[in-house]
XYZ file of C-alpha atoms in Angstrom:
599
model
C 0.000 0.000 0.000
C 1.135 3.541 -0.704
C 1.821 5.964 2.215
C -1.276 7.923 1.264
C -3.386 4.785 1.442
C -1.898 3.854 4.847
C -2.689 7.285 6.214
C -6.250 7.139 4.888
C -6.758 3.709 6.422
C -5.451 4.961 9.797
C -7.828 7.913 9.797
C -10.749 5.662 8.809
C -10.028 3.148 11.585
C -9.685 5.939 14.182
C -12.978 7.441 13.071
C -14.639 4.056 13.248
C -13.491 3.557 16.859
C -14.673 7.015 17.895
C -18.041 6.597 16.164
C -18.519 3.229 17.794
C -18.724 4.986 21.200
C -22.057 6.472 22.248
C -22.326 10.140 21.429
C -22.976 10.979 25.070
C -19.614 9.448 26.077
C -17.932 11.850 23.674
C -19.917 14.866 24.884
C -19.811 14.204 28.636
C -16.046 14.721 28.934
C -16.220 18.020 27.036
C -19.237 19.124 29.080
C -17.392 18.375 32.345
C -14.409 20.367 31.048
C -16.607 23.322 30.090
C -18.247 23.500 33.511
C -14.893 23.198 35.299
C -15.458 19.765 36.826
C -11.840 18.672 36.524
C -12.188 15.370 38.410
C -14.994 14.124 36.155
C -13.303 15.461 33.033
C -10.049 13.669 33.896
C -11.857 10.362 34.401
C -13.823 10.637 31.154
C -10.847 11.796 29.057
C -8.866 8.859 30.442
C -11.560 6.525 29.093
C -11.426 8.264 25.738
C -7.666 7.776 25.543
C -8.062 4.117 26.450
C -10.419 3.808 23.477
C -8.339 6.023 21.178
C -4.763 6.864 22.177
C -4.577 9.466 19.382
C -7.556 11.573 20.565
C -5.947 15.002 20.263
C -8.425 16.893 22.426
C -8.185 14.292 25.196
C -4.377 14.305 25.037
C -4.262 18.112 25.198
C -6.674 18.477 28.092
C -5.266 15.557 30.075
C -1.809 17.117 29.716
C -3.100 20.417 31.084
C -4.857 18.752 34.007
C -1.687 16.842 34.935
C 0.220 20.154 34.880
C -2.374 21.821 37.118
C -1.754 19.012 39.609
C 2.029 19.627 39.288
C 2.530 16.269 37.568
C 4.801 17.948 35.058
C 6.622 14.899 33.696
C 3.339 13.141 32.859
C 1.987 16.327 31.321
C 5.019 16.792 29.060
C 4.889 13.136 28.011
C 1.293 13.613 26.826
C 2.197 16.837 24.988
C 5.064 15.001 23.270
C 2.621 12.294 22.120
C 0.212 14.937 20.862
C 2.868 16.887 18.953
C 4.205 13.667 17.411
C 0.714 13.076 15.993
C 0.055 16.746 15.107
C 3.353 18.674 14.849
C 1.489 21.643 13.358
C -0.620 22.079 16.525
C 0.663 25.494 17.619
C -1.785 25.725 20.519
C -0.339 22.549 22.022
C 3.208 23.823 21.441
C 2.413 26.993 23.396
C 0.785 25.066 26.238
C 3.773 22.699 26.386
C 5.982 25.767 26.850
C 3.618 26.932 29.611
C 4.119 23.685 31.498
C 7.893 24.063 31.229
C 7.565 27.614 32.607
C 5.315 26.424 35.446
C 7.958 23.822 36.255
C 10.408 26.702 36.711
C 12.486 26.612 33.514
C 11.548 30.022 32.132
C 14.594 30.261 29.864
C 13.714 26.998 28.090
C 10.051 28.023 27.767
C 11.003 31.343 26.150
C 13.399 29.567 23.763
C 10.653 27.190 22.596
C 8.278 30.085 22.010
C 10.952 31.956 20.060
C 11.370 28.885 17.822
C 7.613 28.813 17.214
C 7.481 32.570 16.569
C 10.288 32.237 14.033
C 7.828 30.152 11.982
C 4.674 32.069 12.936
C 5.720 35.614 13.954
C 2.152 36.851 14.383
C 0.790 33.937 16.416
C -0.963 35.787 19.253
C -1.014 33.034 21.964
C 2.750 32.568 21.574
C 3.365 36.314 21.882
C 1.124 36.508 24.949
C 2.921 33.627 26.660
C 6.386 34.899 25.745
C 5.712 38.354 27.166
C 4.365 36.844 30.365
C 7.301 34.464 30.855
C 9.863 37.185 30.115
C 8.250 39.333 32.815
C 8.326 36.400 35.263
C 12.008 35.906 34.479
C 12.771 39.561 35.212
C 13.512 40.311 31.543
C 11.214 43.303 31.718
C 12.421 45.230 28.672
C 12.141 42.065 26.562
C 8.618 41.527 27.882
C 7.645 45.122 27.026
C 8.995 44.712 23.484
C 6.934 41.530 23.064
C 3.815 43.312 24.283
C 4.541 46.038 21.710
C 4.651 43.381 18.967
C 1.421 41.892 20.238
C -0.362 45.257 20.264
C 0.719 45.947 16.678
C -1.328 42.863 15.737
C -4.209 43.347 18.215
C -4.259 47.065 19.104
C -7.662 46.787 20.798
C -6.587 43.990 23.162
C -7.144 45.699 26.507
C -5.789 42.714 28.459
C -2.470 43.073 26.630
C -2.441 46.788 27.407
C -3.123 46.077 31.103
C -0.247 43.605 31.153
C 2.092 45.999 29.333
C 1.293 48.819 31.760
C 1.806 46.507 34.724
C 5.188 45.389 33.342
C 6.227 49.002 32.789
C 5.508 49.551 36.467
C 7.640 46.535 37.445
C 10.434 48.080 35.361
C 10.042 51.339 37.363
C 8.995 53.177 34.192
C 6.203 54.826 36.136
C 5.515 57.709 33.750
C 5.045 55.323 30.816
C 2.834 53.013 32.875
C 0.716 55.948 34.036
C 0.345 57.163 30.452
C -0.849 53.704 29.349
C -3.499 53.550 32.061
C -4.564 57.153 31.372
C -5.033 56.206 27.706
C -7.226 53.263 28.685
C -9.326 55.470 30.969
C -9.828 58.087 28.250
C -11.590 55.471 26.130
C -13.522 54.070 29.100
C -13.554 56.205 32.282
C -15.336 53.377 34.126
C -12.694 50.751 33.350
C -12.184 49.330 36.835
C -9.119 47.296 35.856
C -7.407 50.438 34.559
C -8.420 52.424 37.656
C -7.010 49.726 39.906
C -3.820 49.442 37.853
C -3.243 53.201 37.845
C -3.686 53.363 41.621
C -1.122 50.583 42.064
C 1.391 52.304 39.797
C 1.015 55.551 41.738
C 1.654 53.627 44.961
C 4.813 52.059 43.523
C 5.930 55.519 42.347
C 5.524 56.772 45.940
C 2.674 59.088 44.920
C 0.718 57.742 47.854
C -1.783 60.590 48.272
C -2.817 60.357 44.597
C -3.141 56.585 44.863
C -5.273 56.904 48.002
C -7.600 59.339 46.188
C -8.220 56.772 43.423
C -8.828 53.951 45.891
C -11.257 56.121 47.873
C -13.214 56.843 44.704
C -13.465 53.093 44.052
C -14.857 52.251 47.508
C -17.159 55.283 47.410
C -18.711 53.883 44.216
C -18.885 50.367 45.610
C -18.491 49.879 49.392
C -17.997 46.135 48.797
C -15.020 46.614 46.460
C -12.452 44.413 48.226
C -9.578 45.431 45.925
C -10.332 49.077 46.634
C -10.286 48.594 50.406
C -7.086 46.553 50.199
C -5.370 49.190 48.058
C -6.486 52.087 50.258
C -5.379 50.270 53.416
C -1.991 49.403 51.969
C -1.399 52.928 50.652
C -2.225 54.504 54.013
C -0.008 51.993 55.806
C 2.917 52.655 53.449
C 2.527 56.398 53.978
C 2.917 55.944 57.743
C -0.749 56.586 58.578
C -0.864 53.386 60.611
C -4.110 54.007 62.472
C -5.984 54.930 59.275
C -4.430 51.960 57.488
C -5.487 49.613 60.270
C -9.098 50.861 60.070
C -9.231 50.212 56.300
C -7.771 46.720 56.652
C -10.483 45.943 59.190
C -13.062 47.375 56.761
C -11.757 45.014 54.075
C -12.213 42.115 56.514
C -15.819 43.192 57.066
C -16.332 42.684 53.325
C -14.495 39.320 53.345
C -13.801 38.032 56.890
C -11.449 35.274 55.722
C -9.583 37.240 53.058
C -5.964 36.179 53.493
C -4.365 39.257 51.813
C -6.299 41.513 54.188
C -5.293 39.456 57.230
C -1.654 39.650 56.154
C -1.911 43.377 55.384
C -3.489 44.103 58.770
C -0.745 42.070 60.457
C 1.901 44.169 58.697
C 0.230 47.392 59.877
C 0.144 46.060 63.454
C 3.763 44.934 63.255
C 4.848 48.404 62.121
C 3.042 49.739 65.195
C 5.193 47.453 67.337
C 2.289 45.070 68.073
C 4.088 41.868 67.099
C 2.016 39.551 69.303
C -1.267 40.737 67.750
C 0.271 40.531 64.272
C 1.437 36.949 64.847
C -2.066 35.895 65.886
C -3.506 37.207 62.589
C -0.752 35.612 60.521
C -1.323 32.228 62.105
C -5.012 32.557 61.210
C -4.040 33.389 57.614
C -1.682 30.395 57.532
C -4.526 28.070 58.459
C -6.649 29.490 55.615
C -4.004 29.571 52.849
C -0.446 28.545 53.719
C 0.675 29.180 50.103
C -0.130 32.915 49.980
C 2.989 34.633 48.597
C 3.445 37.399 51.225
C 2.566 35.244 54.229
C 6.002 33.611 54.650
C 7.830 36.938 54.827
C 5.435 38.495 57.325
C 5.504 35.350 59.487
C 9.295 35.429 59.517
C 9.350 39.030 60.730
C 6.636 38.509 63.370
C 8.224 35.322 64.694
C 11.666 36.939 64.742
C 10.287 39.728 66.944
C 8.746 37.277 69.424
C 11.376 34.506 69.310
C 14.282 34.100 71.759
C 17.179 36.252 70.623
C 20.720 37.195 71.516
C 23.042 39.983 70.416
C 26.643 40.905 71.061
C 28.472 44.097 70.198
C 31.918 45.565 70.606
C 32.405 49.344 70.594
C 35.696 51.239 70.381
C 35.681 54.943 71.296
C 38.344 57.603 71.512
C 38.519 61.355 71.837
C 40.911 64.277 71.885
C 40.804 64.382 75.704
C 42.818 61.160 75.743
C 39.965 58.781 76.552
C 40.144 55.275 75.065
C 37.073 53.150 75.745
C 36.393 49.541 74.736
C 32.947 48.177 75.581
C 31.607 44.658 75.082
C 27.850 44.160 75.501
C 25.833 40.939 75.434
C 22.036 40.864 75.444
C 19.392 38.141 75.444
C 15.591 38.151 75.473
C 12.839 35.573 75.707
C 9.045 35.792 75.800
C 7.399 33.270 78.136
C 4.070 34.572 76.789
C 3.582 36.671 73.630
C 3.054 39.978 75.467
C 5.695 39.632 78.189
C 9.443 39.646 77.572
C 12.381 39.106 79.904
C 15.538 40.936 78.804
C 19.023 40.430 80.210
C 22.008 42.664 79.484
C 25.601 42.483 80.649
C 28.622 44.612 79.788
C 32.292 45.026 80.510
C 34.210 48.213 79.747
C 37.968 48.887 79.627
C 38.757 52.553 80.212
C 42.098 54.240 79.580
C 43.108 57.855 80.128
C 46.266 58.205 78.040
C 46.953 61.842 78.874
C 47.822 63.198 82.299
C 46.654 62.052 84.695
C 47.341 58.518 83.310
C 44.645 56.155 84.489
C 43.228 52.712 83.704
C 39.956 51.292 84.956
C 37.630 48.383 84.208
C 33.879 48.406 84.895
C 31.163 45.805 84.485
C 27.467 45.599 85.078
C 24.182 43.996 84.196
C 20.440 44.529 84.139
C 17.344 42.318 84.089
C 14.354 44.027 82.505
C 10.716 42.918 82.375
C 8.765 44.286 79.405
C 5.067 44.037 78.621
C 2.566 45.373 76.113
C -1.177 46.035 76.220
C -3.490 46.536 73.260
C -3.536 48.670 71.230
C 0.215 48.983 71.739
C 0.828 50.595 75.136
C 4.135 49.255 76.442
C 6.392 49.593 79.437
C 9.290 48.005 81.253
C 10.935 47.733 84.654
C 14.613 46.875 84.990
C 17.000 46.391 87.915
C 20.705 45.659 88.089
C 24.074 46.887 89.316
C 27.544 47.868 88.143
C 30.933 48.177 89.781
C 34.544 49.024 88.945
C 38.069 48.152 90.020
C 38.602 51.611 91.505
C 39.959 51.553 95.088
C 37.193 51.340 97.691
C 34.554 51.413 94.939
C 31.051 50.318 95.908
C 28.568 48.711 93.563
C 26.084 51.197 92.124
C 22.522 50.142 91.501
C 21.019 50.290 88.040
C 17.312 51.000 87.688
C 15.084 51.822 84.740
C 11.342 52.206 84.336
C 9.558 53.532 81.270
C 6.200 53.669 79.514
C 5.469 54.391 75.843
C 2.309 55.267 73.944
C 1.181 53.143 70.959
C 3.002 53.631 67.666
C -0.328 53.692 65.833
C -1.008 57.315 66.813
C 0.451 60.212 64.796
C 1.582 61.798 68.085
C 3.154 59.823 70.886
C 5.840 59.762 73.496
C 7.939 57.874 76.028
C 8.394 58.744 79.710
C 11.522 57.241 81.308
C 13.376 57.206 84.605
C 16.951 55.890 84.688
C 19.589 55.492 87.394
C 23.057 54.138 86.641
C 26.771 54.522 87.191
C 28.357 57.113 84.911
C 31.285 54.842 84.024
C 32.072 55.965 80.473
C 35.603 57.302 81.153
C 38.399 56.157 83.445
C 38.173 59.349 85.499
C 34.415 59.017 86.041
C 34.773 55.378 87.054
C 37.623 56.242 89.413
C 35.520 58.901 91.126
C 32.391 56.741 91.299
C 30.080 59.239 89.620
C 26.484 58.108 89.089
C 23.451 59.832 87.701
C 19.682 59.639 87.564
C 17.432 61.151 84.915
C 13.773 61.707 84.154
C 13.066 62.287 80.463
C 10.102 62.781 78.187
C 10.530 62.164 74.440
C 7.764 63.162 72.022
C 7.307 62.305 68.337
C 4.877 63.401 65.672
C 4.078 62.784 62.006
C 2.268 65.890 60.748
C 2.195 64.725 57.107
C 3.403 61.930 54.872
C 7.191 61.754 54.962
C 7.513 64.294 57.772
C 8.745 63.522 61.278
C 8.974 65.851 64.275
C 10.635 65.105 67.604
C 10.993 66.943 70.897
C 12.359 66.071 74.290
C 13.085 67.426 77.731
C 14.963 65.908 80.663
C 16.153 66.619 84.178
C 19.201 64.751 85.432
C 21.099 64.618 88.708
C 24.833 63.807 88.947
C 26.396 62.584 92.194
C 30.189 62.757 92.482
C 32.244 65.067 94.666
C 28.909 66.832 95.197
C 25.471 66.860 93.629
C 24.851 68.612 90.338
C 21.796 69.107 88.151
C 21.377 69.262 84.383
C 18.381 70.476 82.361
C 18.267 69.509 78.677
C 15.903 70.009 75.764
C 15.811 69.233 72.055
C 13.588 69.702 69.013
C 14.002 68.420 65.473
C 12.258 67.698 62.232
C 12.992 65.698 59.104
C 11.503 65.105 55.663
C 11.968 62.008 53.527
C 12.269 63.392 50.012
C 12.956 60.109 48.178
C 13.148 56.472 49.154
C 16.859 56.922 49.898
C 17.263 60.545 51.006
C 16.105 62.262 54.198
C 16.940 65.804 55.279
C 16.308 67.506 58.578
C 17.275 70.095 61.153
C 17.607 69.953 64.921
C 18.438 72.056 67.930
C 19.447 70.891 71.366
C 20.676 72.562 74.508
C 21.638 71.636 78.033
C 23.005 73.417 81.054
C 24.332 72.461 84.496
C 23.644 74.058 87.849
C 27.328 73.917 88.907
C 30.681 73.828 87.179
C 32.551 70.998 88.941
C 35.745 69.074 88.272
C 34.263 65.561 88.318
C 35.219 64.625 84.740
C 32.044 65.204 82.774
C 31.194 68.078 80.414
C 29.249 70.501 82.621
C 28.849 73.939 81.000
C 26.300 76.395 82.296
C 24.790 76.401 78.791
C 25.652 74.562 75.587
C 23.644 74.665 72.351
C 23.986 72.797 69.087
C 22.110 73.506 65.842
C 22.508 71.017 62.987
C 21.312 70.340 59.460
C 21.285 66.639 58.699
C 21.368 64.697 55.456
C 20.937 60.933 55.442
C 21.212 58.429 52.578
C 20.030 54.855 53.095
C 19.795 52.049 50.566
C 18.831 48.379 50.870
C 19.914 45.805 48.333
C 19.559 42.006 48.594
C 19.943 41.883 52.351
C 22.565 44.641 52.496
C 21.817 48.007 54.083
C 24.056 51.031 53.592
C 23.611 54.262 55.543
C 25.597 57.492 55.415
C 24.720 60.516 57.523
C 26.352 63.922 57.743
C 25.391 66.824 60.007
C 27.179 70.179 59.795
C 26.234 72.561 62.551
C 26.949 75.477 64.849
C 27.690 75.095 68.561
C 27.784 77.718 71.275
C 29.211 77.590 74.771
C 28.747 80.217 77.469
C 31.669 82.618 77.420
C 33.120 81.157 74.195
C 32.618 82.305 70.608
C 30.319 80.174 68.469
C 32.149 77.551 66.418
C 31.366 75.233 63.537
C 30.669 71.586 64.264
C 30.367 68.438 62.201
C 29.156 64.898 62.684
C 29.311 61.967 60.291
C 28.594 58.282 60.541
C 28.280 55.275 58.291
C 26.640 51.882 58.764
C 26.913 48.694 56.743
C 24.788 45.683 57.680
C 23.795 42.377 56.185
C 20.576 40.540 57.055
C 20.660 36.770 56.616
C 16.995 36.518 57.610
C 14.607 38.535 59.778
C 16.219 38.896 63.190
C 19.613 37.595 61.995
C 21.984 40.405 61.137
C 25.586 41.563 61.347
C 26.523 45.239 61.263
C 29.517 47.540 61.389
C 29.443 51.291 61.948
C 31.806 54.179 62.412
C 31.478 57.819 63.341
C 33.374 61.089 63.736
C 32.279 64.202 65.592
C 33.529 67.623 66.677
C 30.470 68.406 68.802
C 30.683 68.935 72.529
C 28.996 65.791 73.861
C 27.085 65.670 77.126
C 29.585 63.397 78.875
C 32.956 63.154 77.167
C 33.936 66.633 76.079
C 35.829 68.924 78.394
C 35.570 71.792 75.945
C 33.908 72.714 72.660
C 35.441 73.899 69.431
C 38.647 71.826 69.484
C 37.089 68.549 70.613
C 37.263 65.386 68.439
C 35.408 62.136 69.016
C 35.461 58.892 67.009
C 33.809 55.512 67.345
C 33.796 52.119 65.640
C 31.429 49.239 66.433
C 30.645 45.724 65.276
C 27.504 43.812 66.270
C 25.724 40.527 65.668
C 22.032 39.883 66.412
C 20.445 36.432 66.121
C 17.014 34.937 66.763
C 16.249 31.273 67.400
């Protein structure tokens, strides 16, 4: 028989087998597929393949169902059978590439699609899949170019335009993405997908107020719009309006009480307020509902790191132009027997050298046990007790005591009230003379607008050495985050002592310092880099005003939430509250290394 005759006979026999089955058996599998009943469809298509192993529709759909169940090898085997029978089946070739992409080999999937597009350059499903996989692979410019090709063929394809705009946003081409969404909204002002996409792009571009306006319009039109409530809540949270963000997350949960993204978003807002225990409770609820949700793992890691047992150690080297050389080693540990109560232990040892006359060496050590607790919605406080001593002749141990209370971080205005008593053992001379101090302080903070921060503080301290002394101090400051990396601010602080003694600490009748601060901070793949500089002007009673400068740098690497190493260094010419014996010619420098680890 000729090849043509063999092929005709094969087709006839296949048709005869198919026609021998009842028509309902043929239709039932397709009907189950159409209504989304995958279990029934899989069983019926299996029967069809048992009757006819070359049934192309059954092979194609069985291959897809295996892939949906992550049975990728079986799926690809079925696609290979199908394409051996029908090598011209471009739809199957595209879906085979999809399975390879789902399996994680995006490069191979894109290569296969490129081979298909070389033969059929205008095949829309292949262009759609290629653009999507390139975006998944992080090849954003390649994905955008593919979307451009697709839109040349199907310029009215709004789904392709949505995807292109979204990819432009991922590529940080925010102006182009905004223009694409604006174009879509000009043709249909009620296009909800475009409204939602534009709001997201504005959020990514840090235009949070504009994004919030769009989200508010969406929920005003439809109070049950879950995406609108989610977006508004997230935008407010990102902008630092934690209380408003929390309210909107709870409103989203009124619409959908078991919505996992809203549970996770609310947990993030609570965590940023310092309410880790409450956040962890929500995240564990979300984990029970959908353990595969993409953002859940990260938020759980951060919440568990904050409530898990942890330790940290640090070593600090300090020196100044007065001849002080200070080396301090500090070890800390914390554990929470219950989520809202934490026991903190700290111990330190400090080697103190005075290398200029009078020559002096001293060693001090001390420790504190602190009990911390928190009450909803974020009120917190702690009580700590301990002691420190030194190797100075006839030195007595000095008690350490701290008690403080802080308002919730959810409010735009808040503060911390603190009382502290401790040895003032930061130089060899102070340790030798057994100076100790006690202080009552009030620190206030405020966030008047997005990106703005205002601080103020006042304190009264007593120093006990050769005789009692008193210090009054105050400070105000403000800063503005102008980009994701840059923050600028200004501050003023002043303090003055009742008496001018010779006990070894800086005790002017009045000292003031005015500074302008610039700070750059960048995070990249676990690394954090920070550089800060603060030129200023300092004044001291009876001395002409002089210029001052401070600078510091920090480099840290985070292995995982709660597991970090860091190094920092700093230089200063400012008259500090303790070290400096004079202002104007004073120099201070520091270098530190630290490790923090949770278990």
